[in-house]
PDB file of C-alpha atoms in Angstrom:
ATOM      1  CA  MET A 871       6.024  32.558  10.378  1.00 42.00           C
ATOM      2  CA  ILE A 872       8.246  30.328   8.262  1.00 50.00           C
ATOM      3  CA  ALA A 873       6.784  27.451   9.004  1.00 47.00           C
ATOM      4  CA  GLY A 874       3.751  29.278   8.265  1.00 46.00           C
ATOM      5  CA  GLY A 875       4.909  30.511   4.723  1.00 47.00           C
ATOM      6  CA  LEU A 876       6.037  27.641   3.969  1.00 43.00           C
ATOM      7  CA  PHE A 877       3.172  24.913   4.788  1.00 39.00           C
ATOM      8  CA  SER A 878       1.095  28.247   2.452  1.00 43.00           C
ATOM      9  CA  GLU A 879       3.985  26.826  -0.328  1.00 48.00           C
ATOM     10  CA  ILE A 880       3.296  23.441  -0.165  1.00 45.00           C
ATOM     11  CA  TYR A 881       0.049  23.825  -0.438  1.00 43.00           C
ATOM     12  CA  ASN A 882      -0.176  26.287  -2.910  1.00 48.00           C
ATOM     13  CA  THR A 883       1.567  24.390  -5.198  1.00 50.00           C
ATOM     14  CA  LEU A 884      -0.410  20.843  -4.467  1.00 47.00           C
ATOM     15  CA  PHE A 885      -3.629  22.509  -4.773  1.00 61.00           C
ATOM     16  CA  PRO A 886      -3.007  25.739  -6.832  1.00 71.00           C
ATOM     17  CA  PRO A 887      -5.551  28.917  -7.210  1.00 82.00           C
ATOM     18  CA  LEU A 888      -8.270  28.762  -9.622  1.00 89.00           C
ATOM     19  CA  CYS A 889      -9.589  31.234 -10.999  1.00 93.00           C
ATOM     20  CA  LEU A 890     -14.071  31.074  -9.123  1.00 94.00           C
ATOM     21  CA  ALA A 891     -15.125  31.691 -12.786  1.00 94.00           C
ATOM     22  CA  CYS A 892     -13.267  29.539 -15.095  1.00 94.00           C
ATOM     23  CA  GLN A 893     -10.777  27.326 -12.996  1.00 91.00           C
ATOM     24  CA  GLU A 894      -8.158  28.440 -14.676  1.00 91.00           C
ATOM     25  CA  LEU A 895      -4.523  28.736 -12.925  1.00 90.00           C
ATOM     26  CA  LEU A 896      -4.270  31.869 -10.953  1.00 88.00           C
ATOM     27  CA  ALA A 897      -0.294  33.730 -11.794  1.00 79.00           C
ATOM     28  CA  GLY A 898      -1.302  36.958  -9.306  1.00 70.00           C
ATOM     29  CA  GLY A 899      -0.743  36.423  -4.863  1.00 67.00           C
ATOM     30  CA  ALA A 900      -3.332  34.511  -3.385  1.00 69.00           C
ATOM     31  CA  ASP A 901      -5.766  37.769  -2.599  1.00 77.00           C
ATOM     32  CA  GLU A 902      -6.722  37.149  -6.430  1.00 88.00           C
ATOM     33  CA  VAL A 903     -10.124  35.168  -6.896  1.00 94.00           C
ATOM     34  CA  PHE A 904     -10.703  36.088 -10.882  1.00 94.00           C
ATOM     35  CA  CYS A 905      -8.661  35.446 -13.634  1.00 93.00           C
ATOM     36  CA  GLN A 906      -7.250  38.660 -15.762  1.00 92.00           C
ATOM     37  CA  LYS A 907     -10.253  37.623 -18.879  1.00 94.00           C
ATOM     38  CA  CYS A 908     -12.495  37.196 -15.600  1.00 95.00           C
ATOM     39  CA  ARG A 909     -11.936  39.978 -13.617  1.00 94.00           C
ATOM     40  CA  PRO A 910     -13.150  42.814 -15.653  1.00 96.00           C
ATOM     41  CA  LEU A 911     -17.202  41.126 -15.946  1.00 96.00           C
ATOM     42  CA  VAL A 912     -16.915  42.135 -12.046  1.00 97.00           C
ATOM     43  CA  SER A 913     -18.932  45.465 -11.348  1.00 96.00           C
ATOM     44  CA  TYR A 914     -18.180  46.454  -8.824  1.00 96.00           C
ATOM     45  CA  LEU A 915     -20.079  49.494  -7.093  1.00 95.00           C
ATOM     46  CA  THR A 916     -18.039  52.763  -7.003  1.00 92.00           C
ATOM     47  CA  GLN A 917     -20.587  55.230  -9.131  1.00 90.00           C
ATOM     48  CA  SER A 918     -22.365  57.928  -7.548  1.00 92.00           C
ATOM     49  CA  HIS A 919     -25.237  56.927  -4.865  1.00 94.00           C
ATOM     50  CA  CYS A 920     -27.906  57.215  -2.050  1.00 95.00           C
ATOM     51  CA  PRO A 921     -25.736  57.596   0.629  1.00 96.00           C
ATOM     52  CA  VAL A 922     -28.424  56.222   3.108  1.00 97.00           C
ATOM     53  CA  CYS A 923     -29.585  52.293   0.773  1.00 97.00           C
ATOM     54  CA  GLY A 924     -26.747  52.796  -1.657  1.00 96.00           C
ATOM     55  CA  THR A 925     -29.054  52.662  -4.868  1.00 94.00           C
ATOM     56  CA  VAL A 926     -26.785  53.126  -7.877  1.00 93.00           C
ATOM     57  CA  TYR A 927     -27.296  56.130 -10.209  1.00 90.00           C
ATOM     58  CA  PRO A 928     -24.420  55.241 -12.873  1.00 79.00           C
ATOM     59  CA  ASP A 929     -25.233  57.469 -15.856  1.00 74.00           C
ATOM     60  CA  SER A 930     -25.639  60.165 -13.448  1.00 67.00           C
ATOM     61  CA  PRO A 931     -22.543  62.968 -12.692  1.00 66.00           C
ATOM     62  CA  ALA A 932     -24.052  64.150  -9.898  1.00 67.00           C
ATOM     63  CA  PHE A 933     -22.601  63.992  -6.276  1.00 77.00           C
ATOM     64  CA  ASP A 934     -24.234  61.381  -4.516  1.00 83.00           C
ATOM     65  CA  HIS A 935     -27.655  62.889  -2.883  1.00 90.00           C
ATOM     66  CA  LEU A 936     -30.247  60.761  -1.586  1.00 93.00           C
ATOM     67  CA  CYS A 937     -32.898  58.809  -3.222  1.00 93.00           C
ATOM     68  CA  GLY A 938     -35.818  59.484  -3.604  1.00 93.00           C
ATOM     69  CA  ARG A 939     -37.421  56.533  -1.141  1.00 93.00           C
ATOM     70  CA  CYS A 940     -34.915  57.555   1.710  1.00 95.00           C
ATOM     71  CA  LEU A 941     -36.220  61.065   0.885  1.00 95.00           C
ATOM     72  CA  ASP A 942     -40.090  59.618   1.494  1.00 94.00           C
ATOM     73  CA  VAL A 943     -38.809  56.951   4.227  1.00 93.00           C
ATOM     74  CA  HIS A 944     -35.600  56.132   6.379  1.00 94.00           C
ATOM     75  CA  PRO A 945     -34.523  53.130   6.303  1.00 96.00           C
ATOM     76  CA  ASP A 946     -33.473  51.755   9.740  1.00 97.00           C
ATOM     77  CA  TYR A 947     -29.863  51.198   8.991  1.00 98.00           C
ATOM     78  CA  ASP A 948     -28.031  54.234   8.438  1.00 98.00           C
ATOM     79  CA  ALA A 949     -25.994  53.469   5.119  1.00 98.00           C
ATOM     80  CA  ALA A 950     -26.440  49.963   3.168  1.00 98.00           C
ATOM     81  CA  ARG A 951     -23.758  49.108   0.626  1.00 98.00           C
ATOM     82  CA  ALA A 952     -21.925  46.946  -1.970  1.00 98.00           C
ATOM     83  CA  VAL A 953     -19.070  45.087  -3.482  1.00 98.00           C
ATOM     84  CA  CYS A 954     -20.318  44.467  -6.952  1.00 97.00           C
ATOM     85  CA  THR A 955     -23.403  43.693  -8.735  1.00 97.00           C
ATOM     86  CA  TYR A 956     -25.575  40.225  -8.414  1.00 97.00           C
ATOM     87  CA  GLU A 957     -24.857  39.399 -11.706  1.00 97.00           C
ATOM     88  CA  GLY A 958     -22.753  36.962 -14.317  1.00 97.00           C
ATOM     89  CA  VAL A 959     -19.723  35.540 -13.056  1.00 97.00           C
ATOM     90  CA  ILE A 960     -20.483  36.643  -9.542  1.00 98.00           C
ATOM     91  CA  LEU A 961     -24.137  35.438  -9.195  1.00 97.00           C
ATOM     92  CA  ASP A 962     -23.015  32.383 -10.227  1.00 96.00           C
ATOM     93  CA  ALA A 963     -20.240  31.934  -7.621  1.00 96.00           C
ATOM     94  CA  ILE A 964     -22.692  33.579  -5.236  1.00 97.00           C
ATOM     95  CA  HIS A 965     -25.144  30.111  -6.218  1.00 95.00           C
ATOM     96  CA  LYS A 966     -22.497  27.597  -6.447  1.00 94.00           C
ATOM     97  CA  PHE A 967     -21.036  28.789  -2.349  1.00 95.00           C
ATOM     98  CA  LYS A 968     -25.098  29.314  -1.041  1.00 92.00           C
ATOM     99  CA  TYR A 969     -26.574  26.327  -2.881  1.00 92.00           C
ATOM    100  CA  GLY A 970     -24.016  23.818  -4.011  1.00 92.00           C
ATOM    101  CA  ARG A 971     -22.611  24.404  -0.417  1.00 91.00           C
ATOM    102  CA  ASN A 972     -19.135  25.062  -2.077  1.00 93.00           C
ATOM    103  CA  ILE A 973     -16.917  26.297   0.770  1.00 91.00           C
ATOM    104  CA  THR A 974     -14.084  26.973  -1.608  1.00 90.00           C
ATOM    105  CA  ALA A 975     -16.493  29.248  -3.481  1.00 93.00           C
ATOM    106  CA  GLY A 976     -17.201  31.308   0.673  1.00 94.00           C
ATOM    107  CA  SER A 977     -13.815  31.508   1.143  1.00 93.00           C
ATOM    108  CA  ALA A 978     -12.134  33.205  -2.559  1.00 94.00           C
ATOM    109  CA  LEU A 979     -15.839  35.409  -2.375  1.00 96.00           C
ATOM    110  CA  ALA A 980     -14.887  36.639   1.732  1.00 96.00           C
ATOM    111  CA  ARG A 981     -11.628  37.696  -0.179  1.00 95.00           C
ATOM    112  CA  LEU A 982     -12.904  39.531  -2.263  1.00 95.00           C
ATOM    113  CA  LEU A 983     -15.248  41.588  -0.015  1.00 97.00           C
ATOM    114  CA  VAL A 984     -12.266  41.939   2.521  1.00 96.00           C
ATOM    115  CA  ASN A 985     -10.421  43.656   0.492  1.00 94.00           C
ATOM    116  CA  PHE A 986     -13.029  45.833  -1.830  1.00 96.00           C
ATOM    117  CA  LYS A 987     -12.646  49.911  -0.388  1.00 94.00           C
ATOM    118  CA  PHE A 988     -15.818  50.786   0.592  1.00 94.00           C
ATOM    119  CA  PRO A 989     -15.032  54.699  -0.146  1.00 89.00           C
ATOM    120  CA  ASP A 990     -17.451  56.385   2.204  1.00 92.00           C
ATOM    121  CA  ILE A 991     -17.344  53.716   5.169  1.00 94.00           C
ATOM    122  CA  ASP A 992     -14.634  53.624   7.787  1.00 95.00           C
ATOM    123  CA  ILE A 993     -15.495  49.695   8.407  1.00 96.00           C
ATOM    124  CA  GLY A 994     -12.247  49.977  11.816  1.00 94.00           C
ATOM    125  CA  ALA A 995     -14.650  52.451  13.305  1.00 95.00           C
ATOM    126  CA  TYR A 996     -16.952  50.006  13.654  1.00 98.00           C
ATOM    127  CA  ASP A 997     -17.642  47.878  17.463  1.00 98.00           C
ATOM    128  CA  LEU A 998     -19.354  44.846  16.310  1.00 98.00           C
ATOM    129  CA  ILE A 999     -19.603  42.478  13.725  1.00 98.00           C
ATOM    130  CA  VAL A1000     -23.111  40.677  13.298  1.00 98.00           C
ATOM    131  CA  PRO A1001     -24.257  38.092  10.644  1.00 98.00           C
ATOM    132  CA  VAL A1002     -27.217  37.960   9.196  1.00 97.00           C
ATOM    133  CA  PRO A1003     -28.900  35.215  11.453  1.00 95.00           C
ATOM    134  CA  LEU A1004     -30.652  31.782   9.315  1.00 91.00           C
ATOM    135  CA  HIS A1005     -33.210  29.896  10.950  1.00 87.00           C
ATOM    136  CA  ILE A1006     -31.882  26.155  13.475  1.00 88.00           C
ATOM    137  CA  GLN A1007     -33.839  24.338  10.544  1.00 87.00           C
ATOM    138  CA  ARG A1008     -32.746  26.161   8.396  1.00 86.00           C
ATOM    139  CA  LEU A1009     -29.067  26.295   9.109  1.00 88.00           C
ATOM    140  CA  ARG A1010     -29.552  22.898   9.708  1.00 89.00           C
ATOM    141  CA  ARG A1011     -30.427  21.881   5.758  1.00 89.00           C
ATOM    142  CA  ARG A1012     -27.831  24.153   4.577  1.00 89.00           C
ATOM    143  CA  GLY A1013     -24.953  23.274   6.864  1.00 90.00           C
ATOM    144  CA  PHE A1014     -23.577  26.709   6.788  1.00 92.00           C
ATOM    145  CA  ASN A1015     -24.592  30.601   7.124  1.00 95.00           C
ATOM    146  CA  GLN A1016     -23.249  32.145   4.054  1.00 96.00           C
ATOM    147  CA  SER A1017     -23.319  35.497   5.902  1.00 97.00           C
ATOM    148  CA  LEU A1018     -21.242  34.111   9.037  1.00 97.00           C
ATOM    149  CA  ILE A1019     -18.308  33.060   6.628  1.00 96.00           C
ATOM    150  CA  LEU A1020     -18.551  36.075   5.106  1.00 97.00           C
ATOM    151  CA  ALA A1021     -18.641  38.014   8.528  1.00 98.00           C
ATOM    152  CA  GLN A1022     -15.915  36.147  10.420  1.00 97.00           C
ATOM    153  CA  SER A1023     -13.191  37.654   7.421  1.00 96.00           C
ATOM    154  CA  LEU A1024     -13.985  40.926   7.888  1.00 97.00           C
ATOM    155  CA  ALA A1025     -13.432  40.573  11.482  1.00 98.00           C
ATOM    156  CA  GLY A1026     -10.791  38.959  10.871  1.00 97.00           C
ATOM    157  CA  LYS A1027      -9.025  41.579   8.659  1.00 96.00           C
ATOM    158  CA  TYR A1028      -9.996  43.995  10.516  1.00 97.00           C
ATOM    159  CA  GLN A1029      -9.886  42.936  13.664  1.00 97.00           C
ATOM    160  CA  ILE A1030     -13.133  43.795  15.559  1.00 98.00           C
ATOM    161  CA  GLU A1031     -15.323  41.952  18.018  1.00 98.00           C
ATOM    162  CA  LEU A1032     -17.982  39.112  16.048  1.00 98.00           C
ATOM    163  CA  ASP A1033     -21.464  37.916  17.475  1.00 97.00           C
ATOM    164  CA  PHE A1034     -23.152  35.318  15.957  1.00 95.00           C
ATOM    165  CA  SER A1035     -25.973  34.588  18.735  1.00 94.00           C
ATOM    166  CA  ILE A1036     -26.821  38.241  19.610  1.00 96.00           C
ATOM    167  CA  LEU A1037     -29.331  38.401  16.293  1.00 96.00           C
ATOM    168  CA  LYS A1038     -31.724  35.246  16.394  1.00 94.00           C
ATOM    169  CA  ARG A1039     -33.794  35.016  13.889  1.00 90.00           C
ATOM    170  CA  LYS A1040     -37.048  33.346  16.146  1.00 84.00           C
ATOM    171  CA  ASN A1041     -39.624  32.625  13.005  1.00 72.00           C
ATOM    172  CA  GLN A1042     -38.227  31.107   9.857  1.00 69.00           C
ATOM    173  CA  THR A1043     -40.053  32.390   7.277  1.00 69.00           C
ATOM    174  CA  SER A1044     -40.704  31.400   3.389  1.00 59.00           C
ATOM    175  CA  SER A1045     -37.747  31.963   0.579  1.00 65.00           C
ATOM    176  CA  GLN A1046     -37.595  35.387  -0.499  1.00 69.00           C
ATOM    177  CA  THR A1047     -37.424  34.515  -4.159  1.00 66.00           C
ATOM    178  CA  GLY A1048     -40.264  36.169  -6.228  1.00 66.00           C
ATOM    179  CA  LEU A1049     -41.744  38.617  -3.956  1.00 67.00           C
ATOM    180  CA  ASP A1050     -41.539  42.099  -4.045  1.00 69.00           C
ATOM    181  CA  LYS A1051     -40.430  44.666  -1.912  1.00 70.00           C
ATOM    182  CA  LYS A1052     -43.376  45.146   0.093  1.00 73.00           C
ATOM    183  CA  GLU A1053     -43.862  40.924   0.305  1.00 73.00           C
ATOM    184  CA  ARG A1054     -40.195  40.831   1.036  1.00 72.00           C
ATOM    185  CA  ALA A1055     -41.355  43.258   3.825  1.00 71.00           C
ATOM    186  CA  ILE A1056     -44.062  41.215   5.181  1.00 72.00           C
ATOM    187  CA  ASN A1057     -42.790  38.139   4.828  1.00 72.00           C
ATOM    188  CA  VAL A1058     -39.668  39.422   7.534  1.00 77.00           C
ATOM    189  CA  ARG A1059     -41.680  41.162   9.861  1.00 81.00           C
ATOM    190  CA  GLY A1060     -40.859  40.065  13.333  1.00 73.00           C
ATOM    191  CA  ALA A1061     -38.593  37.350  12.319  1.00 78.00           C
ATOM    192  CA  PHE A1062     -35.622  38.441  14.121  1.00 90.00           C
ATOM    193  CA  LEU A1063     -34.625  38.829  18.113  1.00 92.00           C
ATOM    194  CA  CYS A1064     -32.208  40.712  20.021  1.00 94.00           C
ATOM    195  CA  VAL A1065     -30.454  39.046  23.020  1.00 92.00           C
ATOM    196  CA  CYS A1066     -28.299  40.239  25.686  1.00 89.00           C
ATOM    197  CA  PRO A1067     -29.177  44.195  24.543  1.00 91.00           C
ATOM    198  CA  GLU A1068     -26.388  45.178  27.027  1.00 93.00           C
ATOM    199  CA  LYS A1069     -23.413  43.849  24.601  1.00 92.00           C
ATOM    200  CA  LEU A1070     -24.812  46.747  22.192  1.00 95.00           C
ATOM    201  CA  ARG A1071     -25.880  49.772  23.935  1.00 95.00           C
ATOM    202  CA  GLY A1072     -23.909  52.777  22.202  1.00 96.00           C
ATOM    203  CA  LYS A1073     -21.980  49.969  20.161  1.00 97.00           C
ATOM    204  CA  ASN A1074     -21.408  51.039  16.283  1.00 98.00           C
ATOM    205  CA  VAL A1075     -22.735  47.752  14.736  1.00 98.00           C
ATOM    206  CA  ILE A1076     -21.787  46.473  10.957  1.00 98.00           C
ATOM    207  CA  ILE A1077     -24.616  43.734   9.307  1.00 98.00           C
ATOM    208  CA  VAL A1078     -23.285  41.239   6.770  1.00 98.00           C
ATOM    209  CA  ASP A1079     -25.166  39.279   4.138  1.00 97.00           C
ATOM    210  CA  ASP A1080     -24.451  38.473   1.194  1.00 97.00           C
ATOM    211  CA  VAL A1081     -27.202  39.946  -0.836  1.00 97.00           C
ATOM    212  CA  TYR A1082     -28.992  43.153  -0.711  1.00 97.00           C
ATOM    213  CA  THR A1083     -32.627  42.748  -3.312  1.00 93.00           C
ATOM    214  CA  THR A1084     -34.618  45.527  -1.627  1.00 93.00           C
ATOM    215  CA  GLY A1085     -33.477  45.585   2.138  1.00 94.00           C
ATOM    216  CA  ALA A1086     -36.235  44.795   3.298  1.00 93.00           C
ATOM    217  CA  THR A1087     -34.249  41.767   5.807  1.00 94.00           C
ATOM    218  CA  LEU A1088     -31.116  43.878   6.361  1.00 97.00           C
ATOM    219  CA  ASN A1089     -33.473  46.992   7.228  1.00 95.00           C
ATOM    220  CA  GLU A1090     -35.218  44.213  10.074  1.00 95.00           C
ATOM    221  CA  CYS A1091     -32.090  43.248  11.461  1.00 96.00           C
ATOM    222  CA  ALA A1092     -31.464  47.267  11.984  1.00 97.00           C
ATOM    223  CA  GLN A1093     -34.643  47.953  13.430  1.00 96.00           C
ATOM    224  CA  ASN A1094     -33.877  45.941  16.392  1.00 96.00           C
ATOM    225  CA  LEU A1095     -30.299  46.258  17.298  1.00 97.00           C
ATOM    226  CA  LYS A1096     -31.051  50.041  17.752  1.00 97.00           C
ATOM    227  CA  LYS A1097     -33.998  48.691  19.724  1.00 96.00           C
ATOM    228  CA  ALA A1098     -31.779  46.701  21.889  1.00 96.00           C
ATOM    229  CA  GLY A1099     -29.425  50.062  21.555  1.00 97.00           C
ATOM    230  CA  ALA A1100     -26.968  50.584  18.752  1.00 98.00           C
ATOM    231  CA  ASN A1101     -25.448  53.786  18.229  1.00 97.00           C
ATOM    232  CA  ARG A1102     -25.675  52.935  14.343  1.00 97.00           C
ATOM    233  CA  VAL A1103     -25.975  50.504  12.321  1.00 98.00           C
ATOM    234  CA  VAL A1104     -24.727  49.518   8.797  1.00 98.00           C
ATOM    235  CA  ALA A1105     -25.216  47.050   6.012  1.00 98.00           C
ATOM    236  CA  VAL A1106     -22.767  45.363   4.036  1.00 98.00           C
ATOM    237  CA  THR A1107     -23.215  42.870   1.059  1.00 98.00           C
ATOM    238  CA  LEU A1108     -21.214  41.367  -1.186  1.00 98.00           C
ATOM    239  CA  ALA A1109     -23.189  41.966  -3.605  1.00 98.00           C
ATOM    240  CA  ARG A1110     -26.336  44.771  -4.375  1.00 97.00           C
ATOM    241  CA  VAL A1111     -29.290  43.243  -6.866  1.00 96.00           C
ATOM    242  CA  PRO A1112     -29.016  45.586 -10.400  1.00 88.00           C
TER     243      PRO A1112
END
């Protein structure tokens, strides 16, 4: 422990932590991601929301209640939650991580995820964490799965088993960018496959992804996990499209 602490001090002296947005030196602890000036630019999702899909009611004084879509058709996941909105400094940071292949930015964003306290989801009560998989061809091009990096940090924080091979993407779908909700659902239909279903029977599972847009990908993953025997499936993402 002493040696580890000394190494951290030396590392932080040689490579001081910088704000993910403006690159200013961070004066606080190792868990900080943004400086005091940039921190207020992050819009955390703490308002009233739909208890299933997590749709936020920003100006509603009412308590949490089901949204119209979930009243009409309940998603295959039991709940979906995100840390903050996908805009401004968060959008820039995720792009830096995901498309700029900046693993340092990814590590900082993972800290943001694991240190956020979801008010109505007890992460520690779940049995298994599963990242949304990339198709092998896209994984080779990018060099890493951003969802896996986030999932590893969450699993480490809560000491929950992580399995990145139980859910596979069998089809290489086209990009979801620019597609509406219906088109996204069609695009990912049949794209995933659960292997070793015996590992899922009766388990409560957390799916991890970077961004919730329409929920189509997460819903398809949850459907496969439940068909394979999972008991409860919730989706946790770093950001959500406002």
